[in-house]
Each structure stands twice: as structure tokens, then as C-alpha cells.
Coordinates of C-alpha atoms in Angstrom, one line a residue:
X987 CA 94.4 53.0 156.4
X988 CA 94.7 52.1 153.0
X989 CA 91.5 54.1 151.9
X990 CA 92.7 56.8 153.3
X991 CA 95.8 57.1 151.7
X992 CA 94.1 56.4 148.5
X993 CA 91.6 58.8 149.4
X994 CA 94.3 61.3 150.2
X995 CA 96.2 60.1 146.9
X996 CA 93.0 60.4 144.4
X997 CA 92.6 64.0 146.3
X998 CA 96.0 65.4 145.0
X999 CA 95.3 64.0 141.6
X1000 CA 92.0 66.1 141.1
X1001 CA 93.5 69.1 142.8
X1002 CA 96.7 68.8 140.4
X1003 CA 94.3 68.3 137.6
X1004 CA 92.4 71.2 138.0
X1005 CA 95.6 73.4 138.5
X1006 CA 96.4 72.0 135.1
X1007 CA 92.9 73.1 133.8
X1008 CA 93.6 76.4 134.9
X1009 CA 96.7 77.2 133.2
X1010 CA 96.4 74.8 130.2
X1011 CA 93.7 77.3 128.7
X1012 CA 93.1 77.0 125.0
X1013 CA 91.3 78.3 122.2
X1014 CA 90.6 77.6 118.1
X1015 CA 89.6 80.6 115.8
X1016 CA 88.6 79.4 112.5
X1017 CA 88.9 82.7 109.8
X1018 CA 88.7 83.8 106.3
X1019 CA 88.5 86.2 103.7
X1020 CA 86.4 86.3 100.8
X1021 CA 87.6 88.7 97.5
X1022 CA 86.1 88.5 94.4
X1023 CA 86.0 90.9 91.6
X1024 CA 85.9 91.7 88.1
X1025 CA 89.3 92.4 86.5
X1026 CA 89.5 94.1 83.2
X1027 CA 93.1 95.0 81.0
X1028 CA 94.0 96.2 77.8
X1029 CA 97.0 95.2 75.7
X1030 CA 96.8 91.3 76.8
X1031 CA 98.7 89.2 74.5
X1032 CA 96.0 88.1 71.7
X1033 CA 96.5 86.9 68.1
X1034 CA 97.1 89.1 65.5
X1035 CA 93.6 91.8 64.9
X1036 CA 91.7 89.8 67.8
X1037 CA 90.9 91.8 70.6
X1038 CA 93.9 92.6 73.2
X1039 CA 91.1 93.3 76.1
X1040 CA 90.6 90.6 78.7
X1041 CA 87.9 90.4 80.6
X1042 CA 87.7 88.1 83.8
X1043 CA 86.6 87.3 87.2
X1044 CA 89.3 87.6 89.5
X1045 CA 90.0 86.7 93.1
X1046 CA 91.8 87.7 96.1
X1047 CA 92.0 91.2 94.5
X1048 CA 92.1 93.3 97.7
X1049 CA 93.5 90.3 100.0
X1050 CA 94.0 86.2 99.4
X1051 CA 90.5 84.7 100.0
X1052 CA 91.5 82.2 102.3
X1053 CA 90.5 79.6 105.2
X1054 CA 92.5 79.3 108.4
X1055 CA 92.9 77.9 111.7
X1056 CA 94.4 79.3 114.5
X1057 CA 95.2 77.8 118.0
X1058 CA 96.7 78.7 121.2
X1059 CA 97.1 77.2 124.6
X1060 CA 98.2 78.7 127.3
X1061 CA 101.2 76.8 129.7
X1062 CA 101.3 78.8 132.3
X1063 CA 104.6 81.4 133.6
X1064 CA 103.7 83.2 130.0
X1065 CA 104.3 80.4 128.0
X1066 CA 101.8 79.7 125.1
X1067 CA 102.0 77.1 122.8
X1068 CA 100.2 78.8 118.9
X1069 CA 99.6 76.9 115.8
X1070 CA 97.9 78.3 112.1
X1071 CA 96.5 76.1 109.2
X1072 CA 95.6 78.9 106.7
X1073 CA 94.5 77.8 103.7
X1074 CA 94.5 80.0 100.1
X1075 CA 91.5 79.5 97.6
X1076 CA 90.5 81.1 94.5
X1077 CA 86.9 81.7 94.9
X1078 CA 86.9 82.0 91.1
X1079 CA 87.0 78.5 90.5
X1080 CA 87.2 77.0 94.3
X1081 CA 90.7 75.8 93.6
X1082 CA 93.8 75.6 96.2
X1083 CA 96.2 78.1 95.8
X1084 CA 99.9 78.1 96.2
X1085 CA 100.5 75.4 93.7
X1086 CA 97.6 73.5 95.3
X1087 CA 99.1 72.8 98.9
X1088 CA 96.2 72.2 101.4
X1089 CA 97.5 74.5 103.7
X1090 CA 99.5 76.9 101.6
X1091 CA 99.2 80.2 103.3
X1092 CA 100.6 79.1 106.8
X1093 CA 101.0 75.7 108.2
X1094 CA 102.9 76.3 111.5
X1095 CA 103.6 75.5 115.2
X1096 CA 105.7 77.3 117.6
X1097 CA 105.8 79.0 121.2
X1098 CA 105.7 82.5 122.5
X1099 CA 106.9 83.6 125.5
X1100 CA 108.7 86.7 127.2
X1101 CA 111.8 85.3 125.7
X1102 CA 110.3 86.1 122.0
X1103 CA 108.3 83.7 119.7
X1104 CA 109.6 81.1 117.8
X1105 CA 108.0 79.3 115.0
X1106 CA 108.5 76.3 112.7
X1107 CA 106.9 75.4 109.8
X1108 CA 105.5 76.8 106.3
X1109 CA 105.2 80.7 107.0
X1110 CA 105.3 84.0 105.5
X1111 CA 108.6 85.6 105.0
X1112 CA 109.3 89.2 106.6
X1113 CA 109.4 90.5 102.7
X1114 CA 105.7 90.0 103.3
X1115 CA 104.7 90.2 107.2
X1116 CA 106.5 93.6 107.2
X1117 CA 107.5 95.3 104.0
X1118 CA 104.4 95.0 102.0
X1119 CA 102.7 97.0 104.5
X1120 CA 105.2 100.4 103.4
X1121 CA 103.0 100.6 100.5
X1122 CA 98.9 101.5 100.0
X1123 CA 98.0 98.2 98.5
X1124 CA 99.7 96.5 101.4
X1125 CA 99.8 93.2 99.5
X1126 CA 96.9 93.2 96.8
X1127 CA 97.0 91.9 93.5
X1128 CA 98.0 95.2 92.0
X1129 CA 101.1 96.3 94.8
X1130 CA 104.5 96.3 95.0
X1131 CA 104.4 92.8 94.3
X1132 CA 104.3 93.3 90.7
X1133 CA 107.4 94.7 90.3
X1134 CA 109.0 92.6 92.9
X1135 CA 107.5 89.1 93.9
X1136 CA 109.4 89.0 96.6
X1137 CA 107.0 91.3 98.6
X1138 CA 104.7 87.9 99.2
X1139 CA 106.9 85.5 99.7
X1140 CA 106.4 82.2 101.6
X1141 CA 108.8 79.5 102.8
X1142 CA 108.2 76.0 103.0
X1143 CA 110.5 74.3 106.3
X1144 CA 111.1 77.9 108.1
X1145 CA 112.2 78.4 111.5
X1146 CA 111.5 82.1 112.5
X1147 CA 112.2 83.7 115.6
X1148 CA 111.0 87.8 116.7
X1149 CA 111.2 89.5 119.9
X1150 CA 110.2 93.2 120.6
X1151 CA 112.1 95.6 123.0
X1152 CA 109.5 98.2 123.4
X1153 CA 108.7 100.2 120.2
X1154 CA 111.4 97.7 118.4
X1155 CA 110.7 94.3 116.6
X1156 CA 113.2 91.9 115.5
X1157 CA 112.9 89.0 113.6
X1158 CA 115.1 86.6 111.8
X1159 CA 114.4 83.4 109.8
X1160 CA 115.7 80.3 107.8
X1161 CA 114.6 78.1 105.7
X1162 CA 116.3 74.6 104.9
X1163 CA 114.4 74.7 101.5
X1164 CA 111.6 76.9 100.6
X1165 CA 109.8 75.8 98.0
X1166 CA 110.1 71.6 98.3
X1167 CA 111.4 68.8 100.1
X1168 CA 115.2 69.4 101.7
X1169 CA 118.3 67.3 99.7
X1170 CA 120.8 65.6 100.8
X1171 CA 123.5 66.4 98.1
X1172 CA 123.4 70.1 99.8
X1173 CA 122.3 72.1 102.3
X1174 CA 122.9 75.2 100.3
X1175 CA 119.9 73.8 97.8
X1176 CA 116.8 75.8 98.0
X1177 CA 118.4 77.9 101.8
X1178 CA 116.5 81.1 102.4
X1179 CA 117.6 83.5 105.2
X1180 CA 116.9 87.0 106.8
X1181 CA 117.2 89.9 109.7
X1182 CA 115.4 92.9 109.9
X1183 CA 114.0 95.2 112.7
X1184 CA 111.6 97.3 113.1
X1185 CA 110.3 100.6 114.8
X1186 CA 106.6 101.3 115.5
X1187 CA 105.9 104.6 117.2
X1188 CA 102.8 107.3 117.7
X1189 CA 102.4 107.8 114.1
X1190 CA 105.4 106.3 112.5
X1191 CA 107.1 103.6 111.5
X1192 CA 109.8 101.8 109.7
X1193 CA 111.4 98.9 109.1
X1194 CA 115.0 97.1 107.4
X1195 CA 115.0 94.2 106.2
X1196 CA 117.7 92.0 104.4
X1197 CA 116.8 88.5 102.7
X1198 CA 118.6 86.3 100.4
X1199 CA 118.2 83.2 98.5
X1200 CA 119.8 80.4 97.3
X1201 CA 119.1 78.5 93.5
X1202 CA 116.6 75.2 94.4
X1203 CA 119.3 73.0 92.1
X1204 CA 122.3 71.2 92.8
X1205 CA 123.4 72.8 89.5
X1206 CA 122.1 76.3 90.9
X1207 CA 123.0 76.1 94.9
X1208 CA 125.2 79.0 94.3
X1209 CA 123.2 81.1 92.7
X1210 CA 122.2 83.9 94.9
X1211 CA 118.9 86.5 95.1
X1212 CA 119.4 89.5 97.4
X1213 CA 117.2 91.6 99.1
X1214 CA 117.9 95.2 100.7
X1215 CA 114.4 96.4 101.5
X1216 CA 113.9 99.8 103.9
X1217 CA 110.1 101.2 104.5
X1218 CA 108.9 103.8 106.4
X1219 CA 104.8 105.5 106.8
X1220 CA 103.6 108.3 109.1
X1221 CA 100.2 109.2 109.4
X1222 CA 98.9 112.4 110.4
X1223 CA 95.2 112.9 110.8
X1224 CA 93.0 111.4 108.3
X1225 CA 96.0 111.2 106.0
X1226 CA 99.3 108.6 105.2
X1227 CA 101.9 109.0 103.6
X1228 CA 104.3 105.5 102.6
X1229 CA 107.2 105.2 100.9
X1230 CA 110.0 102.6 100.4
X1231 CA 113.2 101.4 98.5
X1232 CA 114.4 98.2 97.9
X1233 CA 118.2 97.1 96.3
X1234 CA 118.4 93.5 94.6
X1235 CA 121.4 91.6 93.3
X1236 CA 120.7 88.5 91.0
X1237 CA 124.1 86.6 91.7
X1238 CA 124.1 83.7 88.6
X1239 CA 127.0 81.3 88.4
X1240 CA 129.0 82.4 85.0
X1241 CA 126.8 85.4 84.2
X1242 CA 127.4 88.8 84.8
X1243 CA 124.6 89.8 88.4
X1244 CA 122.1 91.9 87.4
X1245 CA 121.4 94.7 89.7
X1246 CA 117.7 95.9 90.1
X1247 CA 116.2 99.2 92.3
X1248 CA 112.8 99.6 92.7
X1249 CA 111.3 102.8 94.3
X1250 CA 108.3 104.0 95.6
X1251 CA 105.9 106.6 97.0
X1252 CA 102.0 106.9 97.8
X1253 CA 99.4 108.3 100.4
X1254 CA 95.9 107.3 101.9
X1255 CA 93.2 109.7 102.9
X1256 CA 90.3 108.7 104.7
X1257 CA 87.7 110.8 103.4
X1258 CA 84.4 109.8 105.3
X1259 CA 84.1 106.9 108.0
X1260 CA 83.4 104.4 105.4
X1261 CA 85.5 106.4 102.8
X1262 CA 89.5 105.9 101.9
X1263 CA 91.1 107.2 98.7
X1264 CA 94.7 105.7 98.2
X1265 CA 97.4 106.3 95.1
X1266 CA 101.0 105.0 94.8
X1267 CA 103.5 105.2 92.0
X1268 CA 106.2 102.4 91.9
X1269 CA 109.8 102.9 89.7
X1270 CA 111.8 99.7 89.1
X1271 CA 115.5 100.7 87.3
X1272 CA 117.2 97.9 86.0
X1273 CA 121.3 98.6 85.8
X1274 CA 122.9 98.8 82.3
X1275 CA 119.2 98.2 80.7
X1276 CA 116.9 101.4 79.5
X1277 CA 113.5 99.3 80.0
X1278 CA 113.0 100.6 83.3
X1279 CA 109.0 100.4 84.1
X1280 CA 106.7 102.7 86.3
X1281 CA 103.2 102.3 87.8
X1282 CA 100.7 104.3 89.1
X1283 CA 98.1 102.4 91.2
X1284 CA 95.2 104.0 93.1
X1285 CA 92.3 103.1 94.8
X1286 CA 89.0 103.8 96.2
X1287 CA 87.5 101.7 99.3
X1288 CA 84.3 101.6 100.8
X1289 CA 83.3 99.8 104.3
X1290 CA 79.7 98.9 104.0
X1291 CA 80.5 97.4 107.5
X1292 CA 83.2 96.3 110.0
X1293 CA 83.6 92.9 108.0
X1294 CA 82.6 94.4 104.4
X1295 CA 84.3 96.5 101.9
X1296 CA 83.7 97.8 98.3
X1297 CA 86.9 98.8 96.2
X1298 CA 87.6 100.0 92.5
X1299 CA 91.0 99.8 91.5
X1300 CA 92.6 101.2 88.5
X1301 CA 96.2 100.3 87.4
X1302 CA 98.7 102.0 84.8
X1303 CA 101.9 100.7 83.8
X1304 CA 104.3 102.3 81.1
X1305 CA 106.8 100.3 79.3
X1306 CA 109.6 101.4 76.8
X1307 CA 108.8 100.7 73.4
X1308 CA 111.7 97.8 72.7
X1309 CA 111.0 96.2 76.5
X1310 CA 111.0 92.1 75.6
X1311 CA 108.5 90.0 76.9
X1312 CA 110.2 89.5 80.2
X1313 CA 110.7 93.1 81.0
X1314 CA 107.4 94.1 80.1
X1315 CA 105.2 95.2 82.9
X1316 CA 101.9 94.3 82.9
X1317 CA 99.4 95.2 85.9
X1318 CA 99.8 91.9 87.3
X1319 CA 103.7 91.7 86.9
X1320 CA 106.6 91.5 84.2
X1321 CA 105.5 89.3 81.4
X1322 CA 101.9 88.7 82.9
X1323 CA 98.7 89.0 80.3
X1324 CA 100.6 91.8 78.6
X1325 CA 102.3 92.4 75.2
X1326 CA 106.0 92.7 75.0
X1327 CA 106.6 96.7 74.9
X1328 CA 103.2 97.7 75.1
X1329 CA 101.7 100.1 78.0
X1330 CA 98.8 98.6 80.0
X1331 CA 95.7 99.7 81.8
X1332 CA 93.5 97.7 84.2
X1333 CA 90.6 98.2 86.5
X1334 CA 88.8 95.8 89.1
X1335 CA 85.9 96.6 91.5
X1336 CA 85.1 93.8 93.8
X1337 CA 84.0 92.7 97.2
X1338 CA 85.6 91.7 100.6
X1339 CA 84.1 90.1 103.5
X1340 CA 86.5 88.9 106.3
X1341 CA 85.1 86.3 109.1

């Protein structure tokens, strides 16, 4: 009798175990990009007669070359449990990117289900998942970013949720502190918050997004960096045409907020199968200031496959004459390898494989 029932017992135990089998599917996709290029600009800050042209190899032109990891099991009743480990790396000198973190990109765990997804951990903010894509250079080194460095923002200790109702996404987020360790003396120190949605239909889309940030100090808590972001692209044969406008506000504690529009327009045009032509042209107007910078950024891509494109990129950005240091505009961002009030040009041809 006693075999039986732990015959009987050991029988329910396999059969529960392979139920488990069945809906405890999983997976692991390990990723990557690799971007190299040559970069060169003109007007770089040099000493005084030496020559202002810098020449260098630079990576991640066209997207971060990066590493990643990403998981998912399923729990059964729709129910999967997703994780990423994405790593950045600058293939010009093999170094860890975002100030050297391991996992820099993305290091996150969550669940999605038919309720929506929710996630936790270090993980892009909506400023890049969505907005970045309103523009041609979707997040290159040479986008929108380099008027606004918001457009790739991460956050370290995020929790995000997003659900879709049909053709609509929205997501919202929080970060206790993202860029560093959480502190005790405040909660405010280092917050990060946002809500946007988002419409995708049969050719076009758009998207609204608000995001705002709090100084990383105790002595800064209250300082606060506002984001009003709206994007919108519709594509119509070959052709694309994207466009956006952002509104921040630099709240400072005992200093007058400075208010800062940026603007922009551009198009794609798929030319052959393998051939796309792009262009954009960004405006950033800084209120009660008259150094207001524009670029022009355009691009030619070729796929040599599925997995393998050649690009040339060219960058202009024009700068008022009496522009300072800080409000100078370079190709790669205010103040970046660029002499205060001076006009520069750049071009980069490189290579991307993704895995």
C-alpha cells in the first residue's frame, strides 16, 4: 500500500513538473552593435596659430556600440518575467561607457503582462525610448541630442510602467535618484519623473512627453529641469517627413529660470533598397539671450546587408559671433571641441554591424 501511494505521489510530482516546464519557457538573447568611424571638425579649440582641425576615430557614431543581454520567461496566464544587461563600449579604445558602469545602457528586471509592463532598475528614460525617434538621426552622435542632452537620457533606480490601448502607448516613470546612490537627508535629491503617451497609426505617429528633474545636492534638491517635448513623423512612400518641439525651464534656487525652445524639422528618402538620404535642421532659442544656435545635419546610409550599413555624415552649426564658451555649439554639443563664437563643420563615415 505504501508503494502505491508513493508511486501515485512521485506520479503527480513529474506530471506537476512537466506542466511547470511547459509554461515556465525561457530564453537569453545576447546582442550588440558595433560603430566605428572617422570623425573630422574644424574650429576645435587649439592654441593660438596651431591647427583648429581635429582629426579622430570615433565610436558609436550611427548607434552606441554596445553588449547586452536579454531574458524572458514565460509564467504562464500571459505573465512573463524580462530582464536586460546592456552594456555601452567605445570600440575606440575598448573602454566602458556611461562613466564606466558595467552595465550602463540598461540593467533591469520587470514583468509584462495584459495589465501593462512594469520595470525596475537602470533604464532609458522616455526623452530617449520615444522622442529621439521624431528626428532622422534618431539618437546618433550628431541628433537632437546636441542641442538638448536630454534626448538620451538614462536613470539609475527607475521604476517604469507602459500600457498600450490599441494604437495608444502610455508610460510613466520615477526615479529615486538617477545618477547615484539614493540619500537619506532627502528624497527630493537626485528625483526624476515623467508621463507621456503616444499614438502610432498606418503611417503616422506622435508622441507627448513631460519630464522633470530635480538638483542631485542637498544644497540643489530644489532646483528644477523641465521638459515639454511633442513629436510627430508620417511617412508616405519612400519618403518621411519628422518634426518636433520641445519647451525647457531651468528652475535655479535664487536665480532668475532660464527658458530654452528648441525646434526642429527634417525628412528621409529611401532612394534605392540599400539607399537612404536623410537631412534635418535643429533651432535652439534661448529667452532674453541673442546666441541662439542652428544646425543642419544630413546623412547618407548604405545597407551592404540586413546586419551592415555604411554612412557619411556631415554636420553644420552656426553660432553668433559674441556666443561664450557655454553657448557655443559645436557638432557634438554646446561647449564640445569648439571655439567660443566660432561656426563649425564636421564629417564622419563609418561602419555598423548589429548582432
Amino acid at each position: 500500500m505504501q508503494a502505491k501511494v508513493a508511486a501515485m505521489v512521485a506520479g503527480a510530482v513529474a506530471s506537476m513538473a512537466l506542466t511547470a516546464q511547459a509554461f515556465a519557457q525561457s530564453n537569453v538573447t545576447i546582442y550588440g552593435i558595433a560603430d566605428n568611424g572617422v570623425e573630422i571638425i574644424n574650429n576645435a579649440p587649439a592654441a593660438a596659430g596651431a591647427d583648429r582641425t581635429l582629426s579622430r576615430l570615433s565610436s558609436g557614431n550611427l548607434s552606441g556600440s554596445r553588449l547586452g543581454f536579454r531574458g524572458a520567461e514565460d509564467l504562464g496566464g500571459g505573465l512573463k518575467a524580462v530582464f536586460i544587461l546592456e552594456a555601452g563600449i567605445g570600440l575606440d579604445t575598448g573602454t566602458s561607457l556611461q562613466g564606466g558602469r558595467m552595465f550602463g545602457r540598461q540593467a533591469l528586471i520587470g514583468l509584462q503582462g495584459r495589465w501593462g509592463n512594469l520595470y525596475l532598475g537602470r533604464q532609458n528614460s522616455m526623452m530617449l525610448e520615444w522622442m529621439s525617434k521624431y528626428n532622422t538621426m534618431d539618437n546618433a552622435t550628431w541628433s537632437a541630442k546636441v542641442h538638448d542632452g536630454a534626448f538620451s537620457d538614462r536613470m539609475d533606480n527607475a521604476i517604469k510602467y507602459t500600457q498600450k490601448f490599441g494604437a495608444v502607448e502610455m508610460a510613466t516613470y520615477y526615479s529615486t535618484h538617477y545618477n547615484g546612490q539614493e540619500s537619506s537627508d532627502s528624497a527630493k535629491v537626485g528625483r526624476q519623473y515623467g508621463l507621456g503617451f503616444q499614438y502610432r497609426g498606418d503611417g503616422f505617429s506622435m508622441a507627448a512627453l513631460y519630464d522633470q528633474k530635480q538638483g542631485t545636492t542637498l544644497a540643489t534638491k530644489d532646483n528644477a529641469d523641465k521638459h515639454l517635448t511633442l513629436g510627430a513623423r508620417y511617412r508616405f512612400g519612400k519618403a518621411e517627413v519628422l518634426g518636433g518641439y520641445l519647451t525647457r525651464k531651468q528652475e535655479a534656487v535664487g536665480a532668475a529660470d532660464v527658458r530654452t525652445n528648441l525646434a526642429w524639422i527634417g525628412g528621409s528618402y529611401q532612394v534605392t533598397g540599400p539607399l537612404q538620404l536623410s537631412a534635418s535642421i535643429y533651432h535652439t532659442d534661448r529667452k532674453n539671450s541673442n546666441q541662439d544656435p542652428t544646425s543642419v545635419i544630413a546623412m547618407a546610409k548604405y545597407a551592404l546587408s540586413k546586419r551592415t550599413d555604411l554612412y557619411l555624415i556631415a554636420s553644420y552649426a552656426a553660432n553668433k559671433d559674441n556666443a561664450s564658451q557655454a553657448q557655443t555649439l559645436g557638432v557634438n554639443g554646446f561647449g564640445s571641441s569648439v571655439a567660443a563664437g566660432k561656426n563649425q563643420f564636421g564629417t564622419m563615415a563609418g561602419i555598423r554591424h548589429a548582432f
